[in-house]
Amino acid sequence: MSATYALAVIEEHGARPGLAGFIETLHGRICEMAEALGVPDVDLTVVLTGDITASVRARSETERDFTPERAGGTVRGKTISLVRDFSETAIVLDTGGTEPGRDSDAVDFLHLLGHEYGHVLLGWLRASAGTRPPRTDRAKSPDEAAAIWAYEAADEFRCDLFSNLLLGAFAAATSDGCEPRPITLADLFGSGYRKAFVDLLDDVHPGWPDLVHAHRERRIELDALYTGLILATGSVLKLIAHADAVEEAGGNGPLLTASMDHPAVHQLLGPPWARIREVLDTTSLLPPLAEFAATDLAIQDCGQYIVDMWEALGVTGHLTVDDEVCIFVC
C-alpha cells in the first residue's frame, strides 16, 4: 500500500501570497523520493510567515525563546516535529522578503523549502530507526550533547545538498555565451558562508580558551561556561556544515583545508568535522530506512571527537549514578 503525504499550506503574519502552487508542485516530487526511502504516512503543514519568530514560538514547546539569529546569518526556515515520531510536522518559512515573480527570490525560496523538506525526511527516518536520543528534563552531559551536535551538523550538510539536487532539477544558471547549466548552492551563496566561517575563527580560538580561563579566574560561573561552550560548538559546527556543503556543490575542496594553519581548525574544529565528513562521504545523501540506523549511529559516534575537543580545552563531565550532570574544569 502506497504511503500518503498530506499537505496543508498556511499564510500568516503578512506572508507573501502566491507560493502555495509552487509548494504543491515540489511536494509531489518529494513524495516520490519519500516513498522510495521508506517514509510512511506524514501529515505536513507548511507555514508561510512574515514573522518567523512568532510562528515558530507558537508551534514549538521547545522553542519558546526562539530567535532567528545564528552564527553566519539568519534562520529563515525551521522544521518542527509536532509529535515525536515526525508523523505530524510543520515547516515554517520566512517569506517576508520573497517576491514570487523574481527569479532570484524563486531560487532562494526553492532552496529554503527543499532544505526543510530534507529535515522532515531525516527526522522521520531517525525517529523510525530508533536512533533519536531520548528527551530529558535535565541538562545534557558532554557525551549526549556532542552526539546531538554531530548528527545535527551532518543533517545541515545533507539537507543543503538535498536542496542542491532540487535546485539543479528546477532551475538553471545562464551567462553570456554559455549554455544554461543546473544552478547550485554555490551560485546562490557565493563565498558568503566561507567568509562567515573565517570571520568566526578568532571567536573559537582564542575565544573558547579565553572563556575557560575566565572561569578559572572566577570571572564566570561554571554553568555559564558550560552552557556557552556547548551552544557555541553547535552553532559553529552547523556553520561549517552549511559552508562545506556550498563548497561541495561548487566543486571545491573541503572548507577547512584553506584554514588549517589557524589554531581554531587544527587544534579544535578540524578533527571532529573531518570524522563527520568521513561518514557523510561514504554513505548515501539520504540513507533509506534499512541503512539509516547504522549510518546515524556512526555519525553520533563522531561526537566523541567533539568531547575530545572540549577536554583539550579543559572541560570534562559525566552523568552521576543519580542521573545528574557533573562538569569539571581542569
CSV table of C-alpha atoms in Angstrom, one decimal:
chain,number,residue,atom,x,y,z
A,1,MET,CA,0.0,0.0,0.0
A,2,SER,CA,1.4,3.4,-1.0
A,3,ALA,CA,2.1,6.0,1.7
A,4,THR,CA,0.2,9.2,1.7
A,5,TYR,CA,1.8,12.6,2.5
A,6,ALA,CA,-0.9,15.1,3.3
A,7,LEU,CA,-0.1,18.8,2.8
A,8,ALA,CA,-1.6,21.9,4.2
A,9,VAL,CA,-0.3,25.4,3.4
A,10,ILE,CA,-0.9,28.3,5.9
A,11,GLU,CA,-0.2,32.0,5.4
A,12,GLU,CA,0.2,34.3,8.4
A,13,HIS,CA,1.8,37.5,9.7
A,14,GLY,CA,1.9,39.1,6.4
A,15,ALA,CA,3.4,36.3,4.4
A,16,ARG,CA,3.9,36.8,0.6
A,17,PRO,CA,1.0,35.4,-1.3
A,18,GLY,CA,1.2,33.2,-4.4
A,19,LEU,CA,3.6,30.5,-3.2
A,20,ALA,CA,1.2,27.7,-2.5
A,21,GLY,CA,1.1,26.3,-6.0
A,22,PHE,CA,4.9,26.1,-6.2
A,23,ILE,CA,4.9,24.2,-2.8
A,24,GLU,CA,2.4,21.7,-4.1
A,25,THR,CA,4.5,21.1,-7.2
A,26,LEU,CA,7.6,20.4,-5.2
A,27,HIS,CA,5.7,18.4,-2.7
A,28,GLY,CA,4.6,15.9,-5.4
A,29,ARG,CA,8.2,15.4,-6.5
A,30,ILE,CA,9.5,14.9,-2.9
A,31,CYS,CA,6.7,12.5,-2.1
A,32,GLU,CA,8.1,10.1,-4.7
A,33,MET,CA,11.5,10.3,-3.0
A,34,ALA,CA,10.0,9.8,0.4
A,35,GLU,CA,8.2,6.6,-0.6
A,36,ALA,CA,11.4,5.2,-2.1
A,37,LEU,CA,13.2,5.9,1.2
A,38,GLY,CA,10.5,4.0,3.1
A,39,VAL,CA,8.9,7.0,4.8
A,40,PRO,CA,5.4,6.2,5.8
A,41,ASP,CA,2.4,8.5,6.1
A,42,VAL,CA,3.3,12.0,7.2
A,43,ASP,CA,1.0,15.0,7.7
A,44,LEU,CA,2.9,18.1,6.7
A,45,THR,CA,1.9,21.7,7.3
A,46,VAL,CA,4.0,24.4,5.5
A,47,VAL,CA,3.6,27.8,7.3
A,48,LEU,CA,4.5,30.8,5.2
A,49,THR,CA,5.1,33.8,7.5
A,50,GLY,CA,6.3,37.3,7.7
A,51,ASP,CA,7.3,36.8,11.3
A,52,ILE,CA,9.3,33.6,11.7
A,53,THR,CA,9.9,34.2,15.4
A,54,ALA,CA,6.2,34.4,16.2
A,55,SER,CA,5.3,31.5,14.0
A,56,VAL,CA,8.0,29.1,15.5
A,57,ARG,CA,7.3,30.1,19.1
A,58,ALA,CA,3.6,29.5,18.6
A,59,ARG,CA,4.1,25.9,17.4
A,60,SER,CA,7.1,24.5,19.4
A,61,GLU,CA,7.1,23.9,23.1
A,62,THR,CA,10.9,23.6,23.0
A,63,GLU,CA,11.4,26.9,21.0
A,64,ARG,CA,9.6,29.4,23.2
A,65,ASP,CA,12.7,31.5,23.2
A,66,PHE,CA,13.5,31.1,19.5
A,67,THR,CA,15.3,33.9,17.7
A,68,PRO,CA,16.4,33.6,14.1
A,69,GLU,CA,19.9,35.0,14.6
A,70,ARG,CA,22.6,32.4,14.1
A,71,ALA,CA,26.4,32.3,13.5
A,72,GLY,CA,27.0,33.4,10.0
A,73,GLY,CA,23.5,34.6,9.2
A,74,THR,CA,19.8,34.4,10.0
A,75,VAL,CA,17.5,31.4,10.1
A,76,ARG,CA,14.7,31.7,7.5
A,77,GLY,CA,13.3,28.1,7.8
A,78,LYS,CA,12.5,25.8,10.7
A,79,THR,CA,11.2,22.2,10.8
A,80,ILE,CA,9.2,21.4,13.9
A,81,SER,CA,8.0,17.9,14.9
A,82,LEU,CA,4.5,18.3,16.2
A,83,VAL,CA,4.7,14.7,17.5
A,84,ARG,CA,7.9,13.0,18.5
A,85,ASP,CA,7.9,10.5,15.6
A,86,PHE,CA,7.7,13.3,13.0
A,87,SER,CA,4.4,11.9,11.5
A,88,GLU,CA,2.9,15.3,12.1
A,89,THR,CA,5.4,18.0,11.1
A,90,ALA,CA,5.4,21.7,10.4
A,91,ILE,CA,7.8,23.6,8.2
A,92,VAL,CA,7.9,27.3,9.0
A,93,LEU,CA,9.3,29.6,6.2
A,94,ASP,CA,10.1,33.3,6.4
A,95,THR,CA,8.7,34.8,3.2
A,96,GLY,CA,8.7,38.4,4.3
A,97,GLY,CA,11.3,39.3,1.6
A,98,THR,CA,10.3,36.8,-1.1
A,99,GLU,CA,8.8,38.0,-4.3
A,100,PRO,CA,7.4,35.0,-6.2
A,101,GLY,CA,7.8,36.8,-9.6
A,102,ARG,CA,11.5,37.4,-9.3
A,103,ASP,CA,13.9,34.6,-10.5
A,104,SER,CA,16.4,35.2,-7.7
A,105,ASP,CA,13.8,35.1,-5.0
A,106,ALA,CA,12.2,32.0,-6.5
A,107,VAL,CA,15.5,30.1,-6.4
A,108,ASP,CA,16.1,31.3,-2.8
A,109,PHE,CA,12.6,30.1,-1.8
A,110,LEU,CA,13.2,26.7,-3.6
A,111,HIS,CA,16.4,26.3,-1.5
A,112,LEU,CA,14.6,27.1,1.8
A,113,LEU,CA,11.8,24.7,1.0
A,114,GLY,CA,14.0,21.9,-0.2
A,115,HIS,CA,16.3,22.2,2.7
A,116,GLU,CA,13.5,22.0,5.3
A,117,TYR,CA,11.9,19.0,3.4
A,118,GLY,CA,15.2,17.3,3.9
A,119,HIS,CA,14.8,17.8,7.6
A,120,VAL,CA,11.4,16.3,7.5
A,121,LEU,CA,12.7,13.1,5.8
A,122,LEU,CA,15.7,12.8,8.1
A,123,GLY,CA,13.6,13.5,11.2
A,124,TRP,CA,11.2,10.7,10.4
A,125,LEU,CA,14.0,8.3,9.4
A,126,ARG,CA,15.8,8.9,12.7
A,127,ALA,CA,12.6,8.5,14.8
A,128,SER,CA,11.6,5.3,13.0
A,129,ALA,CA,15.2,3.9,13.1
A,130,GLY,CA,15.2,4.4,16.9
A,131,THR,CA,18.4,6.5,16.9
A,132,ARG,CA,16.8,9.8,18.1
A,133,PRO,CA,18.2,10.4,21.6
A,134,PRO,CA,15.6,10.3,24.4
A,135,ARG,CA,14.2,13.5,25.7
A,136,THR,CA,15.5,14.6,29.1
A,137,ASP,CA,14.4,17.3,31.5
A,138,ARG,CA,18.0,17.8,32.8
A,139,ALA,CA,20.9,19.3,31.1
A,140,LYS,CA,22.8,17.2,28.5
A,141,SER,CA,26.1,15.6,29.5
A,142,PRO,CA,29.0,16.3,27.2
A,143,ASP,CA,28.6,12.9,25.6
A,144,GLU,CA,24.9,13.4,25.0
A,145,ALA,CA,25.3,17.0,23.7
A,146,ALA,CA,28.2,16.0,21.4
A,147,ALA,CA,26.2,13.2,19.8
A,148,ILE,CA,23.4,15.5,19.0
A,149,TRP,CA,25.6,18.2,17.6
A,150,ALA,CA,27.3,15.6,15.4
A,151,TYR,CA,24.1,14.5,13.8
A,152,GLU,CA,22.5,18.0,13.6
A,153,ALA,CA,25.6,19.3,11.8
A,154,ALA,CA,25.5,16.3,9.5
A,155,ASP,CA,21.8,16.9,8.8
A,156,GLU,CA,22.5,20.5,7.8
A,157,PHE,CA,25.1,19.3,5.3
A,158,ARG,CA,22.8,16.7,3.9
A,159,CYS,CA,19.8,19.0,3.7
A,160,ASP,CA,21.8,21.6,1.9
A,161,LEU,CA,23.0,19.1,-0.7
A,162,PHE,CA,19.4,17.7,-1.0
A,163,SER,CA,18.3,21.2,-1.8
A,164,ASN,CA,21.2,21.5,-4.2
A,165,LEU,CA,19.8,18.5,-6.1
A,166,LEU,CA,16.4,20.2,-6.3
A,167,LEU,CA,17.9,23.4,-7.4
A,168,GLY,CA,19.6,21.6,-10.3
A,169,ALA,CA,16.3,19.9,-11.3
A,170,PHE,CA,14.1,23.0,-11.2
A,171,ALA,CA,16.4,26.0,-12.1
A,172,ALA,CA,19.2,26.9,-14.5
A,173,ALA,CA,22.1,29.4,-14.4
A,174,THR,CA,22.9,31.3,-17.6
A,175,SER,CA,25.8,33.5,-18.5
A,176,ASP,CA,26.7,35.3,-21.7
A,177,GLY,CA,27.9,32.9,-24.5
A,178,CYS,CA,27.4,29.8,-22.4
A,179,GLU,CA,24.8,27.1,-22.4
A,180,PRO,CA,22.4,27.0,-19.4
A,181,ARG,CA,23.5,24.7,-16.6
A,182,PRO,CA,21.9,23.4,-13.4
A,183,ILE,CA,22.0,26.1,-10.7
A,184,THR,CA,23.8,25.2,-7.5
A,185,LEU,CA,24.2,26.4,-3.9
A,186,ALA,CA,27.5,28.0,-5.0
A,187,ASP,CA,25.6,30.3,-7.4
A,188,LEU,CA,23.1,31.1,-4.6
A,189,PHE,CA,25.5,31.8,-1.7
A,190,GLY,CA,28.9,32.5,-3.4
A,191,SER,CA,31.6,33.0,-0.8
A,192,GLY,CA,29.2,34.2,1.9
A,193,TYR,CA,29.3,31.2,4.2
A,194,ARG,CA,33.1,30.8,3.7
A,195,LYS,CA,33.7,34.4,4.7
A,196,ALA,CA,31.4,34.0,7.8
A,197,PHE,CA,33.4,30.9,8.8
A,198,VAL,CA,36.7,32.7,8.5
A,199,ASP,CA,35.4,35.7,10.4
A,200,LEU,CA,34.4,33.4,13.3
A,201,LEU,CA,37.7,31.6,13.7
A,202,ASP,CA,39.1,34.0,16.3
A,203,ASP,CA,35.9,33.6,18.3
A,204,VAL,CA,36.8,29.9,18.6
A,205,HIS,CA,40.5,30.4,19.3
A,206,PRO,CA,41.5,32.3,21.3
A,207,GLY,CA,37.8,32.8,22.2
A,208,TRP,CA,37.0,29.4,23.7
A,209,PRO,CA,40.2,29.0,25.6
A,210,ASP,CA,39.7,32.5,27.0
A,211,LEU,CA,36.2,31.5,28.1
A,212,VAL,CA,37.6,28.6,30.1
A,213,HIS,CA,40.3,30.8,31.5
A,214,ALA,CA,37.7,33.3,32.7
A,215,HIS,CA,36.1,30.5,34.7
A,216,ARG,CA,39.4,29.5,36.2
A,217,GLU,CA,39.8,33.1,37.4
A,218,ARG,CA,36.2,33.0,38.7
A,219,ARG,CA,35.0,35.7,36.4
A,220,ILE,CA,32.2,33.5,35.1
A,221,GLU,CA,30.3,30.7,36.7
A,222,LEU,CA,30.7,27.0,35.7
A,223,ASP,CA,27.1,26.8,34.4
A,224,ALA,CA,27.7,29.9,32.2
A,225,LEU,CA,30.9,28.4,30.8
A,226,TYR,CA,29.4,25.0,30.1
A,227,THR,CA,26.3,26.4,28.5
A,228,GLY,CA,28.2,28.9,26.5
A,229,LEU,CA,30.7,26.4,25.2
A,230,ILE,CA,28.0,23.8,24.3
A,231,LEU,CA,25.9,26.3,22.4
A,232,ALA,CA,28.8,27.9,20.6
A,233,THR,CA,30.1,24.5,19.5
A,234,GLY,CA,26.7,23.6,18.0
A,235,SER,CA,26.4,26.9,16.2
A,236,VAL,CA,29.9,26.8,14.7
A,237,LEU,CA,29.6,23.2,13.6
A,238,LYS,CA,26.4,24.0,11.8
A,239,LEU,CA,28.0,26.9,10.1
A,240,ILE,CA,30.8,24.6,8.9
A,241,ALA,CA,28.2,22.2,7.6
A,242,HIS,CA,26.5,24.9,5.6
A,243,ALA,CA,29.8,26.4,4.3
A,244,ASP,CA,31.2,23.0,3.4
A,245,ALA,CA,28.0,22.0,1.5
A,246,VAL,CA,28.3,25.1,-0.6
A,247,GLU,CA,32.0,24.3,-1.3
A,248,GLU,CA,30.9,20.7,-2.3
A,249,ALA,CA,28.1,22.0,-4.5
A,250,GLY,CA,30.6,24.3,-6.3
A,251,GLY,CA,33.1,21.5,-6.9
A,252,ASN,CA,35.7,22.9,-4.5
A,253,GLY,CA,37.8,21.2,-1.9
A,254,PRO,CA,36.8,20.8,1.7
A,255,LEU,CA,36.2,24.1,3.5
A,256,LEU,CA,38.7,23.6,6.4
A,257,THR,CA,41.7,22.8,4.1
A,258,ALA,CA,42.3,26.5,3.4
A,259,SER,CA,42.3,27.4,7.2
A,260,MET,CA,44.4,24.5,8.6
A,261,ASP,CA,47.0,26.9,9.9
A,262,HIS,CA,44.5,28.6,12.2
A,263,PRO,CA,44.6,27.1,15.7
A,264,ALA,CA,40.8,27.1,15.8
A,265,VAL,CA,40.9,24.5,13.0
A,266,HIS,CA,44.0,22.3,13.6
A,267,GLN,CA,43.6,22.3,17.4
A,268,LEU,CA,39.8,22.2,17.8
A,269,LEU,CA,37.3,22.1,14.9
A,270,GLY,CA,39.3,20.1,12.4
A,271,PRO,CA,39.3,16.6,13.9
A,272,PRO,CA,35.5,16.4,14.7
A,273,TRP,CA,34.4,17.8,11.4
A,274,ALA,CA,36.8,15.5,9.5
A,275,ARG,CA,35.3,12.4,11.2
A,276,ILE,CA,31.8,13.6,10.4
A,277,ARG,CA,32.7,14.2,6.8
A,278,GLU,CA,34.2,10.7,6.5
A,279,VAL,CA,30.8,9.2,7.3
A,280,LEU,CA,29.0,11.6,5.1
A,281,ASP,CA,31.3,11.0,2.2
A,282,THR,CA,30.9,7.2,2.4
A,283,THR,CA,27.1,6.9,2.9
A,284,SER,CA,24.0,7.9,1.0
A,285,LEU,CA,22.9,11.6,1.0
A,286,LEU,CA,19.6,10.4,2.4
A,287,PRO,CA,20.0,6.8,3.6
A,288,PRO,CA,16.9,4.6,3.3
A,289,LEU,CA,15.4,3.3,6.4
A,290,ALA,CA,17.1,-0.1,6.1
A,291,GLU,CA,20.5,1.6,6.3
A,292,PHE,CA,19.7,4.6,8.4
A,293,ALA,CA,20.3,3.3,11.9
A,294,ALA,CA,23.9,2.2,11.2
A,295,THR,CA,24.7,5.4,9.4
A,296,ASP,CA,23.2,7.6,12.1
A,297,LEU,CA,24.9,5.8,14.9
A,298,ALA,CA,28.2,6.2,13.0
A,299,ILE,CA,27.6,10.0,12.9
A,300,GLN,CA,26.7,10.1,16.5
A,301,ASP,CA,29.8,8.2,17.4
A,302,CYS,CA,31.8,11.1,15.9
A,303,GLY,CA,30.6,13.1,18.9
A,304,GLN,CA,33.5,11.6,20.8
A,305,TYR,CA,35.8,13.9,18.8
A,306,ILE,CA,33.7,16.8,20.0
A,307,VAL,CA,34.1,15.6,23.6
A,308,ASP,CA,37.9,15.3,23.0
A,309,MET,CA,37.9,18.9,21.8
A,310,TRP,CA,36.2,20.1,24.9
A,311,GLU,CA,38.6,18.0,27.0
A,312,ALA,CA,41.5,19.7,25.2
A,313,LEU,CA,40.1,23.0,26.5
A,314,GLY,CA,40.0,21.6,30.0
A,315,VAL,CA,36.2,20.9,30.2
A,316,THR,CA,35.0,17.4,31.1
A,317,GLY,CA,31.9,15.9,32.6
A,318,HIS,CA,29.8,12.8,33.2
A,319,LEU,CA,26.5,11.6,34.5
A,320,THR,CA,26.3,10.6,38.1
A,321,VAL,CA,24.5,7.5,39.4
A,322,ASP,CA,21.6,9.8,40.3
A,323,ASP,CA,21.3,10.9,36.6
A,324,GLU,CA,22.8,14.3,37.2
A,325,VAL,CA,25.3,16.1,35.0
A,326,CYS,CA,28.6,16.8,36.8
A,327,ILE,CA,31.1,19.2,35.0
A,328,PHE,CA,34.7,19.8,35.8
A,329,VAL,CA,37.3,22.3,34.6
A,330,CYS,CA,40.9,21.3,34.9
